[in-house]
mmCIF file of C-alpha atoms in Angstrom:
data_model
loop_
_atom_site.group_PDB
_atom_site.id
_atom_site.type_symbol
_atom_site.label_atom_id
_atom_site.label_comp_id
_atom_site.label_asym_id
_atom_site.label_seq_id
_atom_site.Cartn_x
_atom_site.Cartn_y
_atom_site.Cartn_z
ATOM 1 C CA UNK A 1 -15.942 -10.189 14.753
ATOM 2 C CA UNK A 2 -15.542 -10.962 11.002
ATOM 3 C CA UNK A 3 -15.749 -7.397 9.570
ATOM 4 C CA UNK A 4 -16.899 -3.883 10.601
ATOM 5 C CA UNK A 5 -17.695 -1.054 8.750
ATOM 6 C CA UNK A 6 -16.198 2.169 10.084
ATOM 7 C CA UNK A 7 -17.045 5.805 8.957
ATOM 8 C CA UNK A 8 -15.857 8.497 11.270
ATOM 9 C CA UNK A 9 -18.031 10.940 9.549
ATOM 10 C CA UNK A 10 -21.094 8.974 10.375
ATOM 11 C CA UNK A 11 -19.958 8.514 13.999
ATOM 12 C CA UNK A 12 -19.113 5.050 14.253
ATOM 13 C CA UNK A 13 -15.913 4.310 16.493
ATOM 14 C CA UNK A 14 -15.280 7.831 16.287
ATOM 15 C CA UNK A 15 -14.248 8.577 19.979
ATOM 16 C CA UNK A 16 -10.698 10.135 19.973
ATOM 17 C CA UNK A 17 -9.970 8.187 23.148
ATOM 18 C CA UNK A 18 -10.375 4.809 21.380
ATOM 19 C CA UNK A 19 -7.999 5.428 18.668
ATOM 20 C CA UNK A 20 -4.307 4.789 18.703
ATOM 21 C CA UNK A 21 -2.289 7.837 18.090
ATOM 22 C CA UNK A 22 0.636 7.972 15.542
ATOM 23 C CA UNK A 23 3.116 7.404 18.094
ATOM 24 C CA UNK A 24 1.603 4.204 19.420
ATOM 25 C CA UNK A 25 1.166 2.642 15.993
ATOM 26 C CA UNK A 26 4.687 2.831 14.208
ATOM 27 C CA UNK A 27 4.894 2.422 10.779
ATOM 28 C CA UNK A 28 6.639 3.786 7.667
ATOM 29 C CA UNK A 29 4.819 3.077 4.301
ATOM 30 C CA UNK A 30 6.885 1.720 1.622
ATOM 31 C CA UNK A 31 7.508 3.486 -1.762
ATOM 32 C CA UNK A 32 4.553 5.886 -1.163
ATOM 33 C CA UNK A 33 5.524 8.287 -4.110
ATOM 34 C CA UNK A 34 5.707 5.428 -6.528
ATOM 35 C CA UNK A 35 2.612 3.641 -5.455
ATOM 36 C CA UNK A 36 0.391 6.793 -5.835
ATOM 37 C CA UNK A 37 1.929 7.638 -9.188
ATOM 38 C CA UNK A 38 1.193 4.134 -10.494
ATOM 39 C CA UNK A 39 -2.338 4.316 -9.235
ATOM 40 C CA UNK A 40 -2.828 7.386 -11.125
ATOM 41 C CA UNK A 41 -5.049 8.850 -8.331
ATOM 42 C CA UNK A 42 -7.240 11.744 -9.702
ATOM 43 C CA UNK A 43 -9.867 14.077 -7.846
ATOM 44 C CA UNK A 44 -13.242 12.517 -7.529
ATOM 45 C CA UNK A 45 -12.420 8.787 -8.214
ATOM 46 C CA UNK A 46 -12.795 5.916 -6.103
ATOM 47 C CA UNK A 47 -9.629 4.011 -4.607
ATOM 48 C CA UNK A 48 -9.073 1.123 -2.277
ATOM 49 C CA UNK A 49 -6.226 0.470 0.241
ATOM 50 C CA UNK A 50 -6.471 -3.135 1.012
ATOM 51 C CA UNK A 51 -4.145 -3.046 3.743
ATOM 52 C CA UNK A 52 -4.156 0.181 5.715
ATOM 53 C CA UNK A 53 -1.143 -0.578 8.018
ATOM 54 C CA UNK A 54 -0.092 3.019 9.133
ATOM 55 C CA UNK A 55 -2.546 4.568 6.925
ATOM 56 C CA UNK A 56 0.249 6.420 5.165
ATOM 57 C CA UNK A 57 -0.663 5.300 1.579
ATOM 58 C CA UNK A 58 -4.344 6.029 2.263
ATOM 59 C CA UNK A 59 -3.525 9.567 3.327
ATOM 60 C CA UNK A 60 -1.570 10.095 0.180
ATOM 61 C CA UNK A 61 -4.338 8.898 -1.908
ATOM 62 C CA UNK A 62 -6.807 11.256 -0.037
ATOM 63 C CA UNK A 63 -4.650 14.115 -0.862
ATOM 64 C CA UNK A 64 -5.153 13.525 -4.348
ATOM 65 C CA UNK A 65 -8.637 12.633 -4.741
ATOM 66 C CA UNK A 66 -10.122 15.576 -3.006
ATOM 67 C CA UNK A 67 -12.544 17.101 -2.757
ATOM 68 C CA UNK A 68 -15.159 14.613 -4.102
ATOM 69 C CA UNK A 69 -13.115 11.171 -4.160
ATOM 70 C CA UNK A 70 -13.411 8.323 -2.135
ATOM 71 C CA UNK A 71 -10.884 6.121 -0.119
ATOM 72 C CA UNK A 72 -11.931 2.685 0.961
ATOM 73 C CA UNK A 73 -9.476 1.279 3.498
ATOM 74 C CA UNK A 74 -9.428 -2.369 4.702
ATOM 75 C CA UNK A 75 -7.391 -4.041 7.307
ATOM 76 C CA UNK A 76 -7.688 -7.367 9.452
ATOM 77 C CA UNK A 77 -5.960 -5.654 12.426
ATOM 78 C CA UNK A 78 -8.220 -3.895 14.723
ATOM 79 C CA UNK A 79 -5.056 -1.708 15.857
ATOM 80 C CA UNK A 80 -4.599 -0.591 12.200
ATOM 81 C CA UNK A 81 -8.295 0.542 11.941
ATOM 82 C CA UNK A 82 -8.363 2.510 15.105
ATOM 83 C CA UNK A 83 -4.937 4.012 14.075
ATOM 84 C CA UNK A 84 -6.442 5.047 10.601
ATOM 85 C CA UNK A 85 -9.418 6.468 12.243
ATOM 86 C CA UNK A 86 -7.075 8.933 14.023
ATOM 87 C CA UNK A 87 -5.046 9.843 11.039
ATOM 88 C CA UNK A 88 -7.533 10.251 8.480
ATOM 89 C CA UNK A 89 -10.287 11.952 10.673
ATOM 90 C CA UNK A 90 -9.546 15.353 8.959
ATOM 91 C CA UNK A 91 -10.816 13.827 5.628
ATOM 92 C CA UNK A 92 -14.404 13.423 7.037
ATOM 93 C CA UNK A 93 -16.787 11.912 4.650
ATOM 94 C CA UNK A 94 -13.826 11.025 1.931
ATOM 95 C CA UNK A 95 -13.236 7.511 3.414
ATOM 96 C CA UNK A 96 -14.772 4.518 4.654
ATOM 97 C CA UNK A 97 -13.008 1.862 6.749
ATOM 98 C CA UNK A 98 -13.542 -1.935 7.165
ATOM 99 C CA UNK A 99 -12.085 -4.381 9.316
ATOM 100 C CA UNK A 100 -11.816 -7.786 7.478
ATOM 101 C CA UNK A 101 -9.886 -9.469 4.866
ATOM 102 C CA UNK A 102 -9.477 -7.704 1.793
ATOM 103 C CA UNK A 103 -10.621 -10.729 -0.205
ATOM 104 C CA UNK A 104 -14.005 -9.660 1.020
ATOM 105 C CA UNK A 105 -13.744 -6.457 -1.161
ATOM 106 C CA UNK A 106 -16.724 -7.168 -3.296
ATOM 107 C CA UNK A 107 -18.967 -7.627 -0.175
ATOM 108 C CA UNK A 108 -17.562 -4.134 1.221
ATOM 109 C CA UNK A 109 -18.254 -2.452 -2.010
ATOM 110 C CA UNK A 110 -21.791 -3.790 -2.190
ATOM 111 C CA UNK A 111 -22.312 -2.459 1.330
ATOM 112 C CA UNK A 112 -21.526 0.924 -0.230
ATOM 113 C CA UNK A 113 -23.535 0.660 -3.334
ATOM 114 C CA UNK A 114 -20.269 0.700 -5.472
ATOM 115 C CA UNK A 115 -20.017 -1.235 -8.556
ATOM 116 C CA UNK A 116 -16.430 -0.643 -9.628
ATOM 117 C CA UNK A 117 -13.344 1.384 -8.394
ATOM 118 C CA UNK A 118 -10.653 3.308 -10.059
ATOM 119 C CA UNK A 119 -7.663 1.785 -8.352
ATOM 120 C CA UNK A 120 -6.458 -0.761 -5.815
ATOM 121 C CA UNK A 121 -3.543 -0.633 -3.823
ATOM 122 C CA UNK A 122 -2.259 -3.913 -1.931
ATOM 123 C CA UNK A 123 0.875 -3.550 0.388
ATOM 124 C CA UNK A 124 1.366 -6.932 1.505
ATOM 125 C CA UNK A 125 4.084 -6.217 4.072
ATOM 126 C CA UNK A 126 3.942 -6.356 7.890
ATOM 127 C CA UNK A 127 3.850 -2.985 9.765
ATOM 128 C CA UNK A 128 6.236 -2.016 12.217
ATOM 129 C CA UNK A 129 3.405 -2.213 14.779
ATOM 130 C CA UNK A 130 2.915 -5.636 14.340
ATOM 131 C CA UNK A 131 6.649 -6.463 14.748
ATOM 132 C CA UNK A 132 7.468 -4.340 17.590
ATOM 133 C CA UNK A 133 4.279 -3.438 19.440
ATOM 134 C CA UNK A 134 1.468 -6.099 18.654
ATOM 135 C CA UNK A 135 2.921 -8.703 21.298
ATOM 136 C CA UNK A 136 1.802 -11.566 18.911
ATOM 137 C CA UNK A 137 5.217 -13.195 18.130
ATOM 138 C CA UNK A 138 5.958 -11.983 14.798
ATOM 139 C CA UNK A 139 9.397 -10.989 15.540
ATOM 140 C CA UNK A 140 12.126 -13.865 16.554
ATOM 141 C CA UNK A 141 13.893 -10.994 18.487
ATOM 142 C CA UNK A 142 11.271 -10.825 21.237
ATOM 143 C CA UNK A 143 9.851 -13.012 23.936
ATOM 144 C CA UNK A 144 6.254 -13.102 23.050
ATOM 145 C CA UNK A 145 3.386 -15.548 22.631
ATOM 146 C CA UNK A 146 3.449 -17.547 19.418
ATOM 147 C CA UNK A 147 0.168 -16.034 17.718
ATOM 148 C CA UNK A 148 1.130 -14.348 14.356
ATOM 149 C CA UNK A 149 -2.410 -13.721 13.547
ATOM 150 C CA UNK A 150 -3.260 -10.254 11.791
ATOM 151 C CA UNK A 151 -6.833 -11.012 13.054
ATOM 152 C CA UNK A 152 -6.698 -12.242 16.457
ATOM 153 C CA UNK A 153 -10.546 -13.180 16.421
ATOM 154 C CA UNK A 154 -10.048 -16.215 14.057
ATOM 155 C CA UNK A 155 -7.831 -18.741 12.809
ATOM 156 C CA UNK A 156 -5.325 -20.967 14.146
ATOM 157 C CA UNK A 157 -1.933 -19.481 15.709
ATOM 158 C CA UNK A 158 1.442 -20.235 15.056
ATOM 159 C CA UNK A 159 1.907 -22.029 18.536
ATOM 160 C CA UNK A 160 -0.989 -24.458 17.448
ATOM 161 C CA UNK A 161 0.829 -25.150 14.076
ATOM 162 C CA UNK A 162 4.325 -25.591 15.830
ATOM 163 C CA UNK A 163 2.863 -27.904 18.617
ATOM 164 C CA UNK A 164 0.445 -30.088 16.558
ATOM 165 C CA UNK A 165 1.777 -30.339 12.959
ATOM 166 C CA UNK A 166 3.790 -33.725 12.262
ATOM 167 C CA UNK A 167 7.426 -33.549 11.475
ATOM 168 C CA UNK A 168 6.666 -34.064 7.768
ATOM 169 C CA UNK A 169 4.099 -31.256 7.653
ATOM 170 C CA UNK A 170 6.369 -28.702 9.333
ATOM 171 C CA UNK A 171 9.102 -29.656 7.024
ATOM 172 C CA UNK A 172 6.839 -29.038 4.087
ATOM 173 C CA UNK A 173 5.525 -25.844 5.505
ATOM 174 C CA UNK A 174 9.039 -24.324 6.056
ATOM 175 C CA UNK A 175 9.936 -25.532 2.620
ATOM 176 C CA UNK A 176 6.998 -24.324 0.587
ATOM 177 C CA UNK A 177 6.203 -21.156 2.505
ATOM 178 C CA UNK A 178 9.826 -20.103 3.637
ATOM 179 C CA UNK A 179 12.074 -21.841 1.072
ATOM 180 C CA UNK A 180 14.071 -22.961 3.797
ATOM 181 C CA UNK A 181 16.902 -25.145 3.087
ATOM 182 C CA UNK A 182 17.284 -26.932 6.317
ATOM 183 C CA UNK A 183 13.530 -27.441 6.653
ATOM 184 C CA UNK A 184 13.751 -31.012 7.558
ATOM 185 C CA UNK A 185 16.483 -30.547 10.511
ATOM 186 C CA UNK A 186 14.351 -27.566 11.830
ATOM 187 C CA UNK A 187 11.280 -29.663 11.809
ATOM 188 C CA UNK A 188 13.008 -32.615 13.559
ATOM 189 C CA UNK A 189 14.402 -30.295 16.335
ATOM 190 C CA UNK A 190 11.138 -28.599 16.831
ATOM 191 C CA UNK A 191 9.516 -32.160 17.227
ATOM 192 C CA UNK A 192 12.128 -33.331 19.801
ATOM 193 C CA UNK A 193 11.853 -29.868 21.693
ATOM 194 C CA UNK A 194 8.037 -29.989 22.137
ATOM 195 C CA UNK A 195 8.011 -33.629 23.364
ATOM 196 C CA UNK A 196 9.552 -32.288 26.610
ATOM 197 C CA UNK A 197 7.200 -28.979 26.787
ATOM 198 C CA UNK A 198 5.165 -27.024 24.500
ATOM 199 C CA UNK A 199 6.914 -24.312 22.525
ATOM 200 C CA UNK A 200 4.874 -21.224 23.554
ATOM 201 C CA UNK A 201 7.195 -18.225 22.883
ATOM 202 C CA UNK A 202 8.643 -16.643 19.654
ATOM 203 C CA UNK A 203 12.127 -16.480 21.507
ATOM 204 C CA UNK A 204 12.067 -20.169 22.390
ATOM 205 C CA UNK A 205 11.198 -21.193 18.809
ATOM 206 C CA UNK A 206 14.032 -18.884 17.392
ATOM 207 C CA UNK A 207 16.502 -20.550 19.754
ATOM 208 C CA UNK A 208 15.235 -24.210 18.497
ATOM 209 C CA UNK A 209 15.765 -22.919 15.078
ATOM 210 C CA UNK A 210 19.139 -21.531 15.684
ATOM 211 C CA UNK A 211 20.365 -25.025 17.285
ATOM 212 C CA UNK A 212 19.141 -26.788 14.124
ATOM 213 C CA UNK A 213 20.720 -24.777 11.443
ATOM 214 C CA UNK A 214 24.500 -25.156 10.827
ATOM 215 C CA UNK A 215 26.590 -22.265 11.559
ATOM 216 C CA UNK A 216 27.338 -20.279 8.474
ATOM 217 C CA UNK A 217 31.171 -19.377 7.236
ATOM 218 C CA UNK A 218 32.536 -16.517 9.289
ATOM 219 C CA UNK A 219 32.513 -14.258 6.123
ATOM 220 C CA UNK A 220 29.678 -14.286 3.558
ATOM 221 C CA UNK A 221 31.085 -15.935 0.180
ATOM 222 C CA UNK A 222 31.646 -13.788 -2.724
ATOM 223 C CA UNK A 223 30.457 -10.703 -0.944
ATOM 224 C CA UNK A 224 27.010 -11.818 -0.775
ATOM 225 C CA UNK A 225 26.186 -9.061 1.959
ATOM 226 C CA UNK A 226 24.565 -9.436 5.369
ATOM 227 C CA UNK A 227 23.390 -12.693 6.728
ATOM 228 C CA UNK A 228 19.840 -13.099 7.783
ATOM 229 C CA UNK A 229 18.672 -14.793 11.224
ATOM 230 C CA UNK A 230 18.479 -18.447 11.028
ATOM 231 C CA UNK A 231 14.854 -18.238 12.098
ATOM 232 C CA UNK A 232 13.757 -15.624 9.499
ATOM 233 C CA UNK A 233 12.391 -17.900 6.957
ATOM 234 C CA UNK A 234 10.716 -20.368 9.516
ATOM 235 C CA UNK A 235 9.025 -17.213 11.064
ATOM 236 C CA UNK A 236 7.907 -15.940 7.618
ATOM 237 C CA UNK A 237 6.491 -19.581 6.719
ATOM 238 C CA UNK A 238 4.376 -19.628 9.894
ATOM 239 C CA UNK A 239 3.117 -16.225 9.436
ATOM 240 C CA UNK A 240 2.081 -16.917 5.687
ATOM 241 C CA UNK A 241 0.224 -20.098 6.758
ATOM 242 C CA UNK A 242 -1.356 -18.602 9.908
ATOM 243 C CA UNK A 243 -2.938 -15.882 7.762
ATOM 244 C CA UNK A 244 -3.401 -17.561 4.517
ATOM 245 C CA UNK A 245 -1.289 -15.038 2.713
ATOM 246 C CA UNK A 246 -0.609 -16.651 -0.581
ATOM 247 C CA UNK A 247 -4.134 -17.388 -1.059
ATOM 248 C CA UNK A 248 -5.196 -14.047 -0.503
ATOM 249 C CA UNK A 249 -2.914 -12.677 -3.012
ATOM 250 C CA UNK A 250 -4.185 -15.089 -5.613
ATOM 251 C CA UNK A 251 -7.842 -14.130 -4.759
ATOM 252 C CA UNK A 252 -7.190 -10.417 -5.065
ATOM 253 C CA UNK A 253 -5.272 -11.010 -8.402
ATOM 254 C CA UNK A 254 -8.414 -13.076 -9.727
ATOM 255 C CA UNK A 255 -11.148 -10.661 -8.643
ATOM 256 C CA UNK A 256 -9.406 -7.330 -9.364
ATOM 257 C CA UNK A 257 -10.292 -7.233 -12.999
ATOM 258 C CA UNK A 258 -13.932 -7.451 -12.245
ATOM 259 C CA UNK A 259 -13.790 -4.697 -9.642
ATOM 260 C CA UNK A 260 -11.767 -2.065 -11.635
ATOM 261 C CA UNK A 261 -13.574 0.393 -13.934
ATOM 262 C CA UNK A 262 -12.052 0.654 -17.561
ATOM 263 C CA UNK A 263 -8.676 2.462 -17.120
ATOM 264 C CA UNK A 264 -8.530 1.561 -13.446
ATOM 265 C CA UNK A 265 -5.297 0.482 -11.868
ATOM 266 C CA UNK A 266 -3.914 -2.316 -9.873
ATOM 267 C CA UNK A 267 -0.588 -1.709 -7.721
ATOM 268 C CA UNK A 268 0.818 -4.500 -5.507
ATOM 269 C CA UNK A 269 3.955 -4.291 -3.239
ATOM 270 C CA UNK A 270 5.333 -7.688 -2.571
ATOM 271 C CA UNK A 271 7.962 -8.554 -0.040
ATOM 272 C CA UNK A 272 9.198 -11.986 -1.050
ATOM 273 C CA UNK A 273 9.592 -14.191 -4.034
ATOM 274 C CA UNK A 274 6.345 -16.415 -3.433
ATOM 275 C CA UNK A 275 4.163 -13.285 -3.385
ATOM 276 C CA UNK A 276 5.889 -11.684 -6.285
ATOM 277 C CA UNK A 277 5.570 -14.665 -8.467
ATOM 278 C CA UNK A 278 1.747 -14.974 -8.112
ATOM 279 C CA UNK A 279 1.455 -11.274 -8.982
ATOM 280 C CA UNK A 280 3.883 -11.401 -11.955
ATOM 281 C CA UNK A 281 2.299 -14.388 -13.445
ATOM 282 C CA UNK A 282 -1.259 -13.244 -12.960
ATOM 283 C CA UNK A 283 -0.698 -10.238 -14.696
ATOM 284 C CA UNK A 284 1.309 -11.683 -17.421
ATOM 285 C CA UNK A 285 -1.521 -14.319 -17.960
ATOM 286 C CA UNK A 286 -4.232 -11.847 -18.028
ATOM 287 C CA UNK A 287 -2.210 -9.304 -20.591
ATOM 288 C CA UNK A 288 -1.725 -12.130 -23.035
ATOM 289 C CA UNK A 289 -5.308 -12.901 -23.835
ATOM 290 C CA UNK A 290 -5.664 -15.815 -26.183
ATOM 291 C CA UNK A 291 -3.665 -19.019 -25.051
ATOM 292 C CA UNK A 292 -4.377 -21.036 -28.257
ATOM 293 C CA UNK A 293 -1.501 -22.777 -30.097
ATOM 294 C CA UNK A 294 -0.049 -20.624 -32.938
ATOM 295 C CA UNK A 295 -1.109 -23.142 -35.727
ATOM 296 C CA UNK A 296 -4.873 -22.885 -34.662
ATOM 297 C CA UNK A 297 -6.761 -21.093 -37.477
ATOM 298 C CA UNK A 298 -9.060 -19.394 -35.211
ATOM 299 C CA UNK A 299 -9.209 -18.645 -31.322
ATOM 300 C CA UNK A 300 -11.096 -21.353 -29.591
ATOM 301 C CA UNK A 301 -10.162 -20.430 -25.990
ATOM 302 C CA UNK A 302 -12.139 -17.326 -26.132
ATOM 303 C CA UNK A 303 -9.727 -15.531 -23.506
ATOM 304 C CA UNK A 304 -9.579 -11.744 -23.877
ATOM 305 C CA UNK A 305 -6.829 -9.461 -22.989
ATOM 306 C CA UNK A 306 -7.651 -7.806 -19.851
ATOM 307 C CA UNK A 307 -4.583 -5.929 -18.540
ATOM 308 C CA UNK A 308 -1.863 -3.629 -19.744
ATOM 309 C CA UNK A 309 1.368 -4.248 -17.707
ATOM 310 C CA UNK A 310 2.773 -1.024 -16.703
ATOM 311 C CA UNK A 311 5.885 -2.484 -14.832
ATOM 312 C CA UNK A 312 7.295 -5.365 -16.663
ATOM 313 C CA UNK A 313 10.567 -5.921 -14.610
ATOM 314 C CA UNK A 314 8.840 -4.458 -11.442
ATOM 315 C CA UNK A 315 10.112 -1.433 -9.552
ATOM 316 C CA UNK A 316 12.450 -1.557 -6.649
ATOM 317 C CA UNK A 317 12.608 1.095 -3.850
ATOM 318 C CA UNK A 318 15.436 3.697 -4.401
ATOM 319 C CA UNK A 319 18.703 3.314 -2.308
ATOM 320 C CA UNK A 320 17.952 6.370 -0.283
ATOM 321 C CA UNK A 321 14.596 4.869 0.802
ATOM 322 C CA UNK A 322 16.137 1.487 1.991
ATOM 323 C CA UNK A 323 18.860 3.558 3.854
ATOM 324 C CA UNK A 324 15.943 5.379 5.678
ATOM 325 C CA UNK A 325 13.639 2.226 5.949
ATOM 326 C CA UNK A 326 15.481 -1.036 5.926
ATOM 327 C CA UNK A 327 11.994 -2.825 5.816
ATOM 328 C CA UNK A 328 11.880 -1.591 2.129
ATOM 329 C CA UNK A 329 14.630 -3.394 0.972
ATOM 330 C CA UNK A 330 12.902 -6.508 -0.612
ATOM 331 C CA UNK A 331 10.127 -4.531 -2.006
ATOM 332 C CA UNK A 332 8.804 -5.124 -5.419
ATOM 333 C CA UNK A 333 6.023 -3.065 -6.906
ATOM 334 C CA UNK A 334 4.041 -4.237 -9.828
ATOM 335 C CA UNK A 335 1.258 -2.351 -11.637
ATOM 336 C CA UNK A 336 -1.270 -3.022 -14.241
ATOM 337 C CA UNK A 337 -4.241 -1.085 -16.042
ATOM 338 C CA UNK A 338 -7.418 -2.666 -16.871
ATOM 339 C CA UNK A 339 -8.289 -2.208 -20.612
#
């Protein structure tokens, strides 16, 4: 299944027995108040939630756009779609859900006969459900099949990458997508281990990575804070590669100006430096406009200023939110407004 259009009001996939109830799909939306504020949600307008997750952001948007607004929700994960159907059902015809990659947003809007929207939200993080309940190997703390696909109907799995890529390819993947300093050592250990038997589970891979990484000092230097698990960056790199996450971020940043109405806003929540760098640089480039050298008498590049950058240094979650939801600690929010 590549994509699916869901509308509870129209009776598609609306059987309550098919929907995951909130206790089954655990997730805490990150920076909900800040996200809604920067989106500037208003009654009667059209907004897109590119990554439904636990539908917390979508519900908050809907509360602010009633009675005539429309929320378009997208997610690649079937479980997220079914959960959103249950959470958002009280809002009737004010929402439409699509299963698929948010890079297909232009196609989904065309299906609805919509030319432009007033706001786009993209929360690029994993959900608690994916880590704790999906059984797809997202967590290095659980013994699960090495899948890591957000959409289990398409693409290669993390296990396929781990067991088929060459040592050099694995090393490059861990370095480029995980910024893992011990990428070569880890790749070598993986190749040696899989020669004996395939690496089939998340817990097995985590153990191999732990063996490859030197033990850190007993205490962090200079009060640098909590140590991360040795497999953290490797698992992140594999997840990014499996789901094409960086390419997806680049695409949404490229298409957003064309999809937003004048005055419409884009709000993106990133969770690591690779994502944030793409978002920050793209906003900066589109805000600048002309890129001709200063000594040119006239502009020849014909690039127009597209954005007004609303969050120049980015916005971090409050200490209180991080204490209540540790998954929020690395979040960076960036927002821009189409001129």
